[in-house]
Amino acid sequence: DSGVTQTPKHLITATGQRVTLRCSPRSGDLSVYWYQQSLDQGLQFLIQYYNGEERAKGNILERFSAQQFPDLHSELNLSSLELGDSALYFCASSPWGRGSDEKLFFGSGTQLSVL
Amino acid sequence: AQKITQTQPGMFVQEKEAVTLDCTYDTSDPSYGLFWYKQPSSGEMIFLIYQGSYDQQNATEGRYSLNFQKARKSANLVISASQLGDSAMYFCAMREGLYSGAGSYQLTFGKGTKLSVIP
């Protein structure tokens, strides 16, 4: 158990809908990352937060947004969903979000299916 | 150009044998870190081993070791004495700009290698 909690584990929705994925980082970790894993694109970095502030942005679509709250949990909001958004969405956390050997601890992911 | 290349989509190894999973990387940054993660069929991503670009010795973690050849830009994962539970996807990843602070903090992943351990 990595200590990173993601809910829900599975989500089935329809095109055009909006969903929210939730992540609780490991105790003490200040940085949260979101990744998308699909068969064709592999693991793609979406966005990183550190202590409530956005730190880095990757291949995140404009339809997607995220935030990190004062209690350090994070939410990833996906709107106007398309079939191609079906993927496994991972949240990861690390203590500081930088550092020579800082490894990321991943949650078990949220499997999103858009029908 | 891909930053992380894993050329073996799938591999088989006999139980108790050693296996090497290949990873090459591309960066012009002198400061970087290399990571290996394991993803079993249950889906979670499990950290295995880390190697920093300035580390003089190859990293080892139990049955896992990293064959780091900086000049060749390769960071191969060696699993000794394979076990049935080692059957999984294995991902190589890199983080750049570690010391300069100017790089992004994301991990860039390769496409992965699916390892199957045969009894």
CSV table of N, CA and C in Angstrom, one decimal, chain A residues 7-9 12 16 23 27 29-31 35 37 40-41 45 48 50 56 68 81 83 87 95-96 99 105 109 111:
chain,number,residue,atom,x,y,z
A,7,THR,N,-10.1,7.9,-5.3
A,7,THR,CA,-11.5,7.5,-5.4
A,7,THR,C,-12.2,8.2,-6.6
A,8,PRO,N,-13.1,7.6,-7.3
A,8,PRO,CA,-13.5,6.2,-7.2
A,8,PRO,C,-12.5,5.3,-7.9
A,9,LYS,N,-12.6,4.0,-7.8
A,9,LYS,CA,-11.7,3.1,-8.5
A,9,LYS,C,-12.2,2.9,-9.9
A,12,ILE,N,-17.9,5.0,-14.8
A,12,ILE,CA,-18.5,4.8,-16.1
A,12,ILE,C,-19.4,6.0,-16.4
A,16,GLY,N,-19.9,13.9,-23.1
A,16,GLY,CA,-20.4,15.2,-22.8
A,16,GLY,C,-20.5,15.4,-21.3
A,23,CYS,N,-8.1,12.5,-5.0
A,23,CYS,CA,-6.8,11.9,-4.5
A,23,CYS,C,-6.4,12.5,-3.2
A,27,SER,N,0.6,10.8,3.9
A,27,SER,CA,0.7,11.7,5.0
A,27,SER,C,2.0,12.4,4.9
A,29,ASP,N,3.2,14.3,2.5
A,29,ASP,CA,3.6,14.7,1.1
A,29,ASP,C,2.9,16.0,0.7
A,30,LEU,N,3.6,17.0,0.2
A,30,LEU,CA,3.1,18.2,-0.2
A,30,LEU,C,2.8,18.3,-1.7
A,31,SER,N,3.3,17.5,-2.4
A,31,SER,CA,3.2,17.5,-3.9
A,31,SER,C,2.3,16.4,-4.4
A,35,TYR,N,-1.5,11.7,-13.6
A,35,TYR,CA,-1.0,11.1,-14.9
A,35,TYR,C,-2.2,10.4,-15.5
A,37,GLN,N,-3.0,7.2,-18.2
A,37,GLN,CA,-2.5,6.1,-18.8
A,37,GLN,C,-3.5,5.5,-19.8
A,40,ASP,N,-2.6,3.7,-26.2
A,40,ASP,CA,-1.9,4.3,-27.3
A,40,ASP,C,-0.9,5.4,-26.9
A,41,GLN,N,-1.2,6.1,-25.8
A,41,GLN,CA,-0.3,7.2,-25.4
A,41,GLN,C,0.6,6.8,-24.2
A,45,PHE,N,2.0,12.7,-18.3
A,45,PHE,CA,1.9,13.7,-17.2
A,45,PHE,C,0.9,14.7,-17.5
A,48,GLN,N,1.0,19.0,-12.0
A,48,GLN,CA,1.6,18.9,-10.6
A,48,GLN,C,1.2,20.1,-9.8
A,50,TYR,N,2.0,21.7,-5.8
A,50,TYR,CA,2.8,21.7,-4.6
A,50,TYR,C,2.2,22.6,-3.5
A,56,ALA,N,3.7,22.6,-12.2
A,56,ALA,CA,4.1,22.2,-13.6
A,56,ALA,C,2.8,21.6,-14.3
A,68,GLN,N,-5.5,21.7,-5.8
A,68,GLN,CA,-5.1,21.0,-4.5
A,68,GLN,C,-5.6,21.9,-3.4
A,81,LEU,N,-16.7,15.2,-21.7
A,81,LEU,CA,-16.0,14.0,-21.9
A,81,LEU,C,-16.2,13.4,-23.3
A,83,LEU,N,-15.0,10.0,-26.0
A,83,LEU,CA,-14.6,8.6,-25.9
A,83,LEU,C,-13.1,8.4,-25.7
A,87,ALA,N,-9.5,6.1,-19.9
A,87,ALA,CA,-8.1,5.8,-19.5
A,87,ALA,C,-8.1,5.5,-18.1
A,95,PRO,N,7.2,14.1,-1.3
A,95,PRO,CA,7.3,15.0,-0.2
A,95,PRO,C,7.4,16.5,-0.6
A,96,TRP,N,8.3,16.8,-1.5
A,96,TRP,CA,8.6,18.2,-1.9
A,96,TRP,C,8.3,18.5,-3.3
A,99,GLY,N,13.9,17.4,-6.1
A,99,GLY,CA,14.9,16.7,-5.3
A,99,GLY,C,15.5,15.6,-6.2
A,105,PHE,N,5.0,8.2,-5.3
A,105,PHE,CA,4.2,7.2,-4.8
A,105,PHE,C,2.8,7.3,-5.4
A,109,GLY,N,-5.2,4.2,-8.9
A,109,GLY,CA,-5.8,4.7,-10.1
A,109,GLY,C,-7.3,4.7,-10.2
A,111,GLN,N,-10.2,4.1,-13.0
A,111,GLN,CA,-10.4,3.6,-14.4
A,111,GLN,C,-11.7,4.3,-14.9
